[in-house]
Coordinates of C-alpha atoms and ligand atoms in Angstrom, one line a residue:
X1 CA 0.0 0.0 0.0
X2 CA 1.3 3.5 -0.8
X3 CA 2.3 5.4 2.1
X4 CA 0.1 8.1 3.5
X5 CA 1.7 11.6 2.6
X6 CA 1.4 15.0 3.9
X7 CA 1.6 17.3 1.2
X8 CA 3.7 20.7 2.2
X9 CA 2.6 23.6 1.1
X10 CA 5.1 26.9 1.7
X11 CA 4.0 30.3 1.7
X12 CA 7.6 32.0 2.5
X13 CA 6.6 33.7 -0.7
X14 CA 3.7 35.2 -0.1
X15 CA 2.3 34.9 3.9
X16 CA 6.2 35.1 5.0
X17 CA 7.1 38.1 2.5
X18 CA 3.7 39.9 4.0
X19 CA 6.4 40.0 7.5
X20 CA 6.6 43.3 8.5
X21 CA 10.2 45.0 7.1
X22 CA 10.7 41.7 4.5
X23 CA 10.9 43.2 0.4
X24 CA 12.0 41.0 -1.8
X25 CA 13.6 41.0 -5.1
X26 CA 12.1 39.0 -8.0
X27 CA 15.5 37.5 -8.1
X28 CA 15.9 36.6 -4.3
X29 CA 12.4 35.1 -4.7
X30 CA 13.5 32.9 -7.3
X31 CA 16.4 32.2 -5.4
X32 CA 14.5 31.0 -2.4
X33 CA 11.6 28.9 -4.7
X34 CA 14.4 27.0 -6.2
X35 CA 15.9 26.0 -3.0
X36 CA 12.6 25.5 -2.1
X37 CA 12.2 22.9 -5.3
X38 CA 15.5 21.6 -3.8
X39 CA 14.3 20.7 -0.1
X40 CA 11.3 18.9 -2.0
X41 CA 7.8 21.1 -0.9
X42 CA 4.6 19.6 -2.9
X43 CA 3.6 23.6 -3.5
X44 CA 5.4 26.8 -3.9
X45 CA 2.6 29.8 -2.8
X46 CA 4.7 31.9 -5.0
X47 CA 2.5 35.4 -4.7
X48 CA -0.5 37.0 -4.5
X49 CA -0.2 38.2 -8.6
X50 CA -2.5 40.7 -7.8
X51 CA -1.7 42.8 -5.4
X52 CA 0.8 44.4 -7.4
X53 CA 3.1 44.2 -10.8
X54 CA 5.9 43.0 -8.4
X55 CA 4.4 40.2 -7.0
X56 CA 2.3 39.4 -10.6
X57 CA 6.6 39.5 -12.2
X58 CA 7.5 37.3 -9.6
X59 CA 5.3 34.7 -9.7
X60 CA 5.4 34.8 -13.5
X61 CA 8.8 34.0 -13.3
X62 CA 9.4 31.8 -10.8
X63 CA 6.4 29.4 -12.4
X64 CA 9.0 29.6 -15.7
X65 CA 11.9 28.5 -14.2
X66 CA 10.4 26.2 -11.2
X67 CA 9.2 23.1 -12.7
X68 CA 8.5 20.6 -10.3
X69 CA 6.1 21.5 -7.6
X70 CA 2.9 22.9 -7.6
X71 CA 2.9 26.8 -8.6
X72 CA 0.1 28.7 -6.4
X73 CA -1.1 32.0 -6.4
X74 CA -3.2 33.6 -4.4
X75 CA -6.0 35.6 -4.9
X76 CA -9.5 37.2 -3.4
X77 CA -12.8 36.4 -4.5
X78 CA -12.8 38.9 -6.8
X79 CA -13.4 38.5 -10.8
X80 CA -9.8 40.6 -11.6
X81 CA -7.9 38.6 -9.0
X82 CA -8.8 35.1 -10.2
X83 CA -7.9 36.3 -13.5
X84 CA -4.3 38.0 -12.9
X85 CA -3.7 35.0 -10.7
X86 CA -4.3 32.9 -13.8
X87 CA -2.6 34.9 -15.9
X88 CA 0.4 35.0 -13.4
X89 CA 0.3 31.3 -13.6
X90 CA -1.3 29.9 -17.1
X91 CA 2.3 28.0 -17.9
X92 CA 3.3 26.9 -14.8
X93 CA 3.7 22.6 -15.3
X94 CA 1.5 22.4 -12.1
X95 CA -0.5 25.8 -11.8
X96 CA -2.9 26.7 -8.6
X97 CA -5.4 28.8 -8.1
X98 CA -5.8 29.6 -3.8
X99 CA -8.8 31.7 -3.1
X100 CA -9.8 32.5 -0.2
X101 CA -12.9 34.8 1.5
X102 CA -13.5 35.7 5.4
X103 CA -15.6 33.5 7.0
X104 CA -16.2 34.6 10.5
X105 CA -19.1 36.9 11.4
X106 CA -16.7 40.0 12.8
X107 CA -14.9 39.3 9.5
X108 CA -17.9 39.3 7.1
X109 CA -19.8 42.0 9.0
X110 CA -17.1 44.3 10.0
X111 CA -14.7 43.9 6.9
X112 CA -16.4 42.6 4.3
X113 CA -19.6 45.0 5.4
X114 CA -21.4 41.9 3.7
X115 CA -23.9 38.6 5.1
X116 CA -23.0 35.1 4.9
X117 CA -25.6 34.2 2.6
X118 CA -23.2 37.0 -0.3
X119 CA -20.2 35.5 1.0
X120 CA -21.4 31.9 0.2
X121 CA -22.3 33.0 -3.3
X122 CA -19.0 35.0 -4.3
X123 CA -17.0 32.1 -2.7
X124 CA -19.4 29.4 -5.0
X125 CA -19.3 32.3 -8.1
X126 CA -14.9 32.4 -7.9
X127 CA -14.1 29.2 -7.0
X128 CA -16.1 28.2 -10.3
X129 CA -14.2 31.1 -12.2
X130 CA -11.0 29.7 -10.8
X131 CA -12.0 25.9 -12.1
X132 CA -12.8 27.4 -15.7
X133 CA -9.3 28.2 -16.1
X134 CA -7.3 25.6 -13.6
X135 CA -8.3 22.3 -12.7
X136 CA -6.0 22.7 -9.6
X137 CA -8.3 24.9 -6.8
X138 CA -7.5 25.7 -3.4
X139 CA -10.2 27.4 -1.3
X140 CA -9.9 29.1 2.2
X141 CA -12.3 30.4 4.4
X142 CA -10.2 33.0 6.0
X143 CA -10.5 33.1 10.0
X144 CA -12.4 29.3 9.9
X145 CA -11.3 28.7 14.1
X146 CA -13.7 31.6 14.6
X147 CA -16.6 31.0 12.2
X148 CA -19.7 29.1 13.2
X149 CA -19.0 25.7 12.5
X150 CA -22.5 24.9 10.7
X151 CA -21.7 27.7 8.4
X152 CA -18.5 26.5 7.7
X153 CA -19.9 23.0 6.9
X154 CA -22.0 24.5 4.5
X155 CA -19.6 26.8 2.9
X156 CA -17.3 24.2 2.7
X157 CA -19.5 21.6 1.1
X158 CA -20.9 24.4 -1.4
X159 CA -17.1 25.5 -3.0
X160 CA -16.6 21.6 -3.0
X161 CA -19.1 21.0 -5.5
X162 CA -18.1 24.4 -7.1
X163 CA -14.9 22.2 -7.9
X164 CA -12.7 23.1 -4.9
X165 CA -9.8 20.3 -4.8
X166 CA -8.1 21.3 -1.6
X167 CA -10.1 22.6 1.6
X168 CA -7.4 25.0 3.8
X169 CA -8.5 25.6 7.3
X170 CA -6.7 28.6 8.6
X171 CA -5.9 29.8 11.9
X172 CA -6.0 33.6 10.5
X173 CA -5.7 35.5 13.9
X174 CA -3.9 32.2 15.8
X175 CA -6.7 32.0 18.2
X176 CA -7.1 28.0 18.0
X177 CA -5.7 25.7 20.9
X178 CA -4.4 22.1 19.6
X179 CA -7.0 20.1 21.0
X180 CA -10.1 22.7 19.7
X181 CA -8.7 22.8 16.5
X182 CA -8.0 19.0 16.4
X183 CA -12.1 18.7 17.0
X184 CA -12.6 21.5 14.4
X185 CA -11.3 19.0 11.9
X186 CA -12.8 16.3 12.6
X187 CA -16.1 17.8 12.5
X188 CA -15.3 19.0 9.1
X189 CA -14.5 15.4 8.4
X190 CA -17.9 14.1 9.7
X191 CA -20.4 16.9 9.1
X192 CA -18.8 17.9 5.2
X193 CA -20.5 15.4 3.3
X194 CA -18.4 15.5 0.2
X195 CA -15.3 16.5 1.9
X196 CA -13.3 12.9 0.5
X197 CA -13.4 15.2 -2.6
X198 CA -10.5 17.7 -1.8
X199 CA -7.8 17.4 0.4
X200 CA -7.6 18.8 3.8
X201 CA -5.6 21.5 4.6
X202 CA -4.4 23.6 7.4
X203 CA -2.5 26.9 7.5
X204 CA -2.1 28.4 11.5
X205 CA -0.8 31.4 12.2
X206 CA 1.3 31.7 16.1
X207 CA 0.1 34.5 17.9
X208 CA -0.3 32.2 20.8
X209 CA 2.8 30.3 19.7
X210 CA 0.5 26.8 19.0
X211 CA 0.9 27.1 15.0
X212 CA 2.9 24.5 14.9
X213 CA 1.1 22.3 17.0
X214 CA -2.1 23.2 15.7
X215 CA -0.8 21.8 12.8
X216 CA 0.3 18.9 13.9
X217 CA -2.7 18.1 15.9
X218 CA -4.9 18.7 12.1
X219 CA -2.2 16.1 10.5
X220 CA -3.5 14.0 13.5
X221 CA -6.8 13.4 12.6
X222 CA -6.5 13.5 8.9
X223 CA -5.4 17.0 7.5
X224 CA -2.8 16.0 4.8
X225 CA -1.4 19.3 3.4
X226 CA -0.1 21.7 5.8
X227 CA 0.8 25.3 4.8
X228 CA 4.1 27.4 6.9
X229 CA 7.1 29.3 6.5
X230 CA 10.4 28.3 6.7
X231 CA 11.9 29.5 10.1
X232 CA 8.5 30.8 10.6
X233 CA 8.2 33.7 8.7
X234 CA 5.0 35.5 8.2
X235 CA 2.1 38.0 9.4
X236 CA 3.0 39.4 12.8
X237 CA 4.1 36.3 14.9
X238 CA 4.5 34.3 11.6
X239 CA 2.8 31.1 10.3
X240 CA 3.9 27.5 11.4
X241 CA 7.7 26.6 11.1
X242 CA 7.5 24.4 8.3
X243 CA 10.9 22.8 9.3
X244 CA 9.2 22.0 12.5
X245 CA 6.2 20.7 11.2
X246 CA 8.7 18.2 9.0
X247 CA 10.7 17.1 11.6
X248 CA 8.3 16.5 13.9
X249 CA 6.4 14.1 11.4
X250 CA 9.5 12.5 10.3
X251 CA 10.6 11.8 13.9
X252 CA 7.3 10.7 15.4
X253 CA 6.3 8.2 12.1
X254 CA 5.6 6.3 15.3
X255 CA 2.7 8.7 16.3
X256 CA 1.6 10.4 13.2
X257 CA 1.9 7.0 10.8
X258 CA 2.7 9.4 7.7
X259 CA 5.4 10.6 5.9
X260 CA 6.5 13.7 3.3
X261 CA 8.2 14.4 0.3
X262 CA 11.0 16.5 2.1
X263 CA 14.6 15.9 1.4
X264 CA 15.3 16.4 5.1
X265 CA 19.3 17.1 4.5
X266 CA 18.2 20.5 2.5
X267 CA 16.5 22.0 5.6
X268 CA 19.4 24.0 7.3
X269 CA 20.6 24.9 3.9
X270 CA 17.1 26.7 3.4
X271 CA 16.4 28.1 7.0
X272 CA 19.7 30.1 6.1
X273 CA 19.1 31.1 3.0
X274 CA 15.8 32.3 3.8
X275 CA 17.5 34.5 6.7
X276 CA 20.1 35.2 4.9
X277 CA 17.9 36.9 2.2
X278 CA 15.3 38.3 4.2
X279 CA 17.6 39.4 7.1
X280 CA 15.4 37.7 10.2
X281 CA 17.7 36.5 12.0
X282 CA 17.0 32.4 13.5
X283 CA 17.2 32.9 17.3
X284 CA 20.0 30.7 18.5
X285 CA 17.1 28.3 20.4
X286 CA 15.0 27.8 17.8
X287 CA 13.5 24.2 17.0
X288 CA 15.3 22.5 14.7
X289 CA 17.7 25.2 13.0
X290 CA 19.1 27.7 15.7
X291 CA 22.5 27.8 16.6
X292 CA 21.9 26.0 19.7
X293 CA 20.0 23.0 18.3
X294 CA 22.2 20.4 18.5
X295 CA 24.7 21.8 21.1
X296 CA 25.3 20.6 24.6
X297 CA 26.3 22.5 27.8
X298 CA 25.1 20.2 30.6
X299 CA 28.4 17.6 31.4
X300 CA 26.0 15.0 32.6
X301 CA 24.2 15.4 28.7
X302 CA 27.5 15.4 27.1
X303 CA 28.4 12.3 29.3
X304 CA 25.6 10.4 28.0
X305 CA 25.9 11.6 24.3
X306 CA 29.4 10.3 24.5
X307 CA 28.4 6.7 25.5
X308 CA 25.0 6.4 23.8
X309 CA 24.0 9.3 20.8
X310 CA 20.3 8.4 21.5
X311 CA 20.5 9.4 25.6
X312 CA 20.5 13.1 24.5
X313 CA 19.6 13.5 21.0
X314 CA 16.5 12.9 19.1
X315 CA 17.1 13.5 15.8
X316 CA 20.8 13.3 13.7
X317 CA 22.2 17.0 13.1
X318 CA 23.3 15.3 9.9
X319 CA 19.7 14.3 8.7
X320 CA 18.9 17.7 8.8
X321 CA 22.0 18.7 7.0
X322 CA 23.9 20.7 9.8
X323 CA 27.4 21.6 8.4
X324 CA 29.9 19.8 10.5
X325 CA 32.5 21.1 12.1
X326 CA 34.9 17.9 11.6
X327 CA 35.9 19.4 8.0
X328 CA 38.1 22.4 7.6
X329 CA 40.0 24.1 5.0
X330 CA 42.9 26.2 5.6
X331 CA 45.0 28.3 3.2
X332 CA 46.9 25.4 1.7
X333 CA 43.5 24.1 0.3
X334 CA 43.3 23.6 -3.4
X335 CA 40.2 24.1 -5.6
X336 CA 39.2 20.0 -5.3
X337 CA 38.9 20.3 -1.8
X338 CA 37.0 23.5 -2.1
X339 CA 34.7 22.4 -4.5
X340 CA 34.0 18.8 -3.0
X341 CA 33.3 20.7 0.7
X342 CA 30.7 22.7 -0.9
X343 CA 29.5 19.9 -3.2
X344 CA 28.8 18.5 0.5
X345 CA 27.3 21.6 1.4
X346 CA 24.8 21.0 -1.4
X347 CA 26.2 23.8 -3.6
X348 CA 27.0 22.4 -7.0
X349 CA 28.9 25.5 -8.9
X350 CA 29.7 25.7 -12.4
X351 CA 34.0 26.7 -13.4
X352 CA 33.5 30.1 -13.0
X353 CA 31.1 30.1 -10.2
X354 CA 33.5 28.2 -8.2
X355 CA 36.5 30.0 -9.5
X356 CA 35.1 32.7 -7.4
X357 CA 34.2 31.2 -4.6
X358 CA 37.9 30.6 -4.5
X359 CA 39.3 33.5 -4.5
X360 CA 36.8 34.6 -1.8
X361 CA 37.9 31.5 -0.1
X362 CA 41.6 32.2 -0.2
X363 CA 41.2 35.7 1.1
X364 CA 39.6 34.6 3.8
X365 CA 42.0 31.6 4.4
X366 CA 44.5 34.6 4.5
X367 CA 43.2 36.3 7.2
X368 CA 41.5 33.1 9.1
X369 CA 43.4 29.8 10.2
X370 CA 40.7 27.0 10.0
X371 CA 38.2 27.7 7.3
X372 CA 34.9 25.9 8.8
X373 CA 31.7 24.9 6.9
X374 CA 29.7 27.4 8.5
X375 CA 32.7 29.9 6.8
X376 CA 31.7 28.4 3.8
X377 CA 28.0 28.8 4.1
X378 CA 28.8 32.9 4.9
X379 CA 31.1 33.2 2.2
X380 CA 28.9 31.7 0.0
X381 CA 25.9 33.7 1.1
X382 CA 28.7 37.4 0.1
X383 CA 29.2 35.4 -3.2
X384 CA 25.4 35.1 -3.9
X385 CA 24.2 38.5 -2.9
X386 CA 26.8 40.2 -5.2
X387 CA 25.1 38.1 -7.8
X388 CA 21.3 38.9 -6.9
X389 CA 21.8 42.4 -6.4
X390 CA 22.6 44.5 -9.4
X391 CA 25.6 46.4 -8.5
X392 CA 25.1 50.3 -9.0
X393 CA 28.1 50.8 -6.9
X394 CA 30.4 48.5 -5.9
X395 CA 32.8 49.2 -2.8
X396 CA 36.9 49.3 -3.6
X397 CA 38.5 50.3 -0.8
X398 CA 37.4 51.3 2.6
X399 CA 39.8 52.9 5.8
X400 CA 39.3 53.6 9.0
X401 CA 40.9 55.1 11.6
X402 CA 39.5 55.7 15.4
X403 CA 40.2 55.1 19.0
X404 CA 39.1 56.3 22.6
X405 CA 40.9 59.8 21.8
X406 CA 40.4 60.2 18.5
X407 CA 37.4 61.7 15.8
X408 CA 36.3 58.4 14.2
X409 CA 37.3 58.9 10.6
X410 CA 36.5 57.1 6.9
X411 CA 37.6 57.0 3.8
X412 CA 35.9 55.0 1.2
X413 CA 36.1 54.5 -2.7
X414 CA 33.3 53.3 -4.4
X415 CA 33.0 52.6 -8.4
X416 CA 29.9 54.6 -9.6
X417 CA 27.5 52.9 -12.7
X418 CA 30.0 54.6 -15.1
X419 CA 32.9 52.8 -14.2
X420 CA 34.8 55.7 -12.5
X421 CA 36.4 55.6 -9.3
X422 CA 35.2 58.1 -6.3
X423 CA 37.3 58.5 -3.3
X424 CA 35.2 60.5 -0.1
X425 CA 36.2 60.9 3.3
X426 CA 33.8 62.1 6.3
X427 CA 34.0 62.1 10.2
X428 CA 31.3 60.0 12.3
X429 CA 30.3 59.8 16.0
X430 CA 31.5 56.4 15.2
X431 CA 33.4 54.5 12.8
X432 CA 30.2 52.8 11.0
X433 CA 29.0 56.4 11.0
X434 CA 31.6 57.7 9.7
X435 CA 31.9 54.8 6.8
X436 CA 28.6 55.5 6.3
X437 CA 28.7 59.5 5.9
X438 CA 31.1 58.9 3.6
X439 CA 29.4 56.6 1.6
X440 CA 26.3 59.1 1.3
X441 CA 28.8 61.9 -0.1
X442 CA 29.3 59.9 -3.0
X443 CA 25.8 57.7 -3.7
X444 CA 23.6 60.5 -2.0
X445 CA 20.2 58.6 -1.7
X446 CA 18.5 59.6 1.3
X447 CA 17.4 57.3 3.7
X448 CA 17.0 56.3 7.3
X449 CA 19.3 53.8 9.0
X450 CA 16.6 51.4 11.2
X451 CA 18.7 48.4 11.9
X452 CA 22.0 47.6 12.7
X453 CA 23.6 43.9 14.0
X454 CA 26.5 42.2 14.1
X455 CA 27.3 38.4 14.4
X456 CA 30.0 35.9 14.7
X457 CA 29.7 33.3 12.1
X458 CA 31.5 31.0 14.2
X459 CA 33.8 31.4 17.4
X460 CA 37.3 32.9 17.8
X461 CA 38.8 35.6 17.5
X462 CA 39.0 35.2 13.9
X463 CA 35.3 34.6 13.4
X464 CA 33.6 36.3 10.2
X465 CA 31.5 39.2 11.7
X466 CA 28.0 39.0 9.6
X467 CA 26.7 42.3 9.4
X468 CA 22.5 43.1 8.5
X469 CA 21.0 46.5 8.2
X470 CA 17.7 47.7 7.4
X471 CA 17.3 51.4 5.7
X472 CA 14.1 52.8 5.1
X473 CA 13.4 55.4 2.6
X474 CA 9.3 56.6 2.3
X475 CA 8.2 53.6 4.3
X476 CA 9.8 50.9 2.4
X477 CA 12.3 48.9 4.2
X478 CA 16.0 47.2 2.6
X479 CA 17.5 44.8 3.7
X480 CA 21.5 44.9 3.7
X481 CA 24.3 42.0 4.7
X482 CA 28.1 42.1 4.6
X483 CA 30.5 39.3 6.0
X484 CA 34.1 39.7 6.9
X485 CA 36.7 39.0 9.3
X486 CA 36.8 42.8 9.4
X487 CA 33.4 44.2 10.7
X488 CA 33.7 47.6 9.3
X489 CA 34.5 46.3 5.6
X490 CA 31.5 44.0 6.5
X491 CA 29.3 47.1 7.5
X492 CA 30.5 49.0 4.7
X493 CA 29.5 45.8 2.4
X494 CA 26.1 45.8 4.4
X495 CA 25.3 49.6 3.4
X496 CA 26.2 48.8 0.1
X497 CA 24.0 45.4 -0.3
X498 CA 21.1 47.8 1.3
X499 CA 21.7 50.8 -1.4
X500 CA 22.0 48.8 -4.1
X501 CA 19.3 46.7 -3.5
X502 CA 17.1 50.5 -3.2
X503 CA 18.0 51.8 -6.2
X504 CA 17.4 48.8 -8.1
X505 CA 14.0 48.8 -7.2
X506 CA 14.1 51.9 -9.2
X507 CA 13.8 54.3 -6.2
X508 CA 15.1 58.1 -7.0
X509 CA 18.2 59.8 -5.6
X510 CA 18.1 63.2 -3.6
X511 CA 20.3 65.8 -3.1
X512 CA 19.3 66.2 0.3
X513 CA 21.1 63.4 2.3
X514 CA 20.2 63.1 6.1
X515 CA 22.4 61.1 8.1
X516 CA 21.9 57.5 8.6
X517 CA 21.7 57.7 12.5
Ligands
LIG601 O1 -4.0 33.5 7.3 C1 -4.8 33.4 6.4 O2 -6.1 33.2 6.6 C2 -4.3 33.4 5.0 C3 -5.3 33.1 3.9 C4 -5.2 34.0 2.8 C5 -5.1 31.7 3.5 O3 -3.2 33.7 4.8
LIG602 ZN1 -2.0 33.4 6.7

């Protein structure tokens, strides 16, 4: 008999992009939805095409180039939605249409300003419009843990034989508890008469920090499609932690009795690509993917890992892909060894991609004894941002001099879009601000520093500081990240990720250049 599968459904595009300070790139998207065909997800929720000619691009081109999973967009009940949706995603090998309508009284009378009887005929009316273009249709009644449950057995049964094929509770507001929404489920199961016709799906949101075990509880009793973010990404406290959700199921089979697609050993390689791209950091105790995971302080633990792995350890860091710290490179490395570290790594790079990578890789063997895999993983992460972002300016040469009785002061050259080099110098209350005054002089785009953080890749002394920034400029948000052994070369990278990424959203420059603090 085939086994029972959950089918994984991730909305990092779309629910974890809608995270408040995340704006993605059409190129970082695609970035992340091929790793995301990598690690083995059943659907890619690439975009809502409607909402505007970003998202519409993105999804367009990411159901081009992604070609295994299901490509999903969403959209409202509403006749131009469904259609841009469809047009977003006409070509994709495995297209989706996900609409979705509020539900919930408070939702329908205060939102909507509409009745339920209207909302059960625009959900019937869409879901039919989707169906006449995609056989593939995915309807959600949005805030379903707070609608009355006979309505929802109606509403669902009606969008069923509309020619819904996959039913997706959410958790909108994340209001459900794990045994409530296990019941909501299984009433749905009993009380939905033609609910063996779509699949069952569930998508929980964590403002009482049970999305993941709401989820789990649905896959309980029968929900086979769950819908998260990876590392948890989305609306205010985010949607459930997809690599949780996987994990969990893989390592109680005993319990749950069903498997996934997942290619388990791609998870940590995707939790940091999606940080590293949308600059949310993984706190270091996180489930599964912080920093802290797999590590052991307690002696008596340690004692017992030592004798018996199993004493201490559920799960094998390997199985999840952790990068090990058994392997290191060092300066009299040659390009085999380089290549086959990061073929372990999971990156396969054509000649010139890893020609490179290796001269990133002997600079930093230069300046850094033991080269570790998590070196690798930052250095590949400065390799692929300087191929995401289009360079306006790129950063040559940056100085900086300052000390408890001295006037912090920088000197930076960058080389503007015309090839020339500029050479500016300014004074700061700090070194950073004084890298970054200088930098203004010469790219003068005006904009507000919001964030600024440092981290050590790995321990030491030596350890690659990993710089991420946020600047704002008329409420939008960019994200910036620099790594080097050198923290103000890897701020000074940062601002320049940041202002690059700015202006190649097409946003203007200003003479008038206030300061970045
Ligand atoms: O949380 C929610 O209800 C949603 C729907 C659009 C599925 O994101
Ligand atoms: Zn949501």
């Amino acid at each position: 008999m085939a086994e029972d599968k959950v089918l994984i459904f991730d909305t990092t595009l779309r629910d974890g992009e809608q995270s408040a300070g995340i704006g993605l790139t059409t190129q970082e998207k695609l970035e992340i939805a091929r790793q995301l065909e990598r690690l083995g997800v059943d659907i890619i929720e690439a975009g809502f095409a409607a909402s505007s000619p970003g998202d519409f691009e993105a999804v367009q081109s990411i159901m081009r180039e992604v070609r295994g999973p299901v490509i999903a967009s969403l959209a409202r009940c509403v006749a131009n939605d469904i259609d841009r949706a469809w047009e977003a995603i006409k070509d994709a090998e495995h297209p989706r249409i996900h609409v979705f309508i509020s539900s919930s009284d408070v939702q329908i009378l205060h939102q909507l300003r509409s009745n339920p009887e209207e909302v059960l005929d625009t959900a019937v009316a869409s879901v039919e419009r989707a169906k006449s273009y995609c056989h593939d249709v995915e309807f959600s009644p949005m805030d379903a843990s707070r609608t009355d449950m006979d309505y929802l057995y109606q509403l669902v049964e009606a969008v069923i034989n509309a020619g819904a094929t996959t039913i997706n509770i959410p958790d909108t507001v994340g209001y459900a508890m794990p045994w409530e929404f296990r019941e909501r489920i299984e009433n749905i199961k009993r009380n939905v008469p033609n609910i063996d016709r779509a699949v069952l799906s569930v998508h929980c949101h964590n403002d009482l920090g049970q999305a993941v075990g709401n989820s789990l509880a649905a896959v309980s009793t029968g929900a086979r499609q769950v819908e998260g973010c990876i590392n948890g990404l989305g609306e205010r406290a985010g949607n459930a932690a997809l690599e949780e959700v996987i994990r969990a199921i893989e390592t109680r089979k005993d319990l749950y009795g069903v498997s996934t697609n997942i290619n388990t050993r791609q998870i940590y390689r995707t939790s940091r690509l999606v940080s590293d791209i949308t600059g949310f950091p993984v706190q270091p105790n996180k489930a599964v993917v912080g920093a802290n995971a797999f590590r052991h302080a307690s002696g008596i633990h340690q004692d017992g890992l030592l004798k018996e792995r199993n004493t201490f350890e559920i799960m094998d860091p390997q199985s999840i892909g952790w990068p090990s710290s058994t392997f290191v490179l060092g300066k009299l490395s040659g390009r085999a060894g380089l290549r086959s570290r990061l073929e372990d790594l999971g990156y396969k790079l054509a000649q010139e991609e890893l020609n490179q990578a290796f001269e990133a890789f002997k600079d930093l063997a230069d300046r850094k004894r033991e080269v570790t895999d998590a070196d690798l993983l930052a250095l590949m992460s400065s390799q692929r941002r300087t191929l995401d972002i289009p360079a306006t300016y790129t950063l040559e040469h940056v100085q900086v001099s300052s000390g408890n009785h001295e006037i912090p002061t920088a000197t930076v050259t960058l080389t503007d879009p015309d090839g020339q080099s500029i050479t500016e110098a300014a004074t700061g209350t700090g070194p950073v601000d004084a890298v970054y005054k200088a930098i203004n002089r010469i790219v003068q785009v005006p904009n507000k520093l919001t964030e600024f953080r440092v981290d050590a890749v790995t321990e030491g002394i030596d350890a690659i500081g990993d710089v991420t920034i946020r600047i704002e400029q008329d409420g939008q948000t960019f994200v910036g990240r620099g790594a080097n052994t050198d923290i103000m070369v890897a701020s000074a990278e940062a601002y320049m990720n940041a202002l690059n990424r700015l202006l190649a959203m097409g946003v203007s420059k200003g003479a008038d250049v206030p300061t970045t603090h």
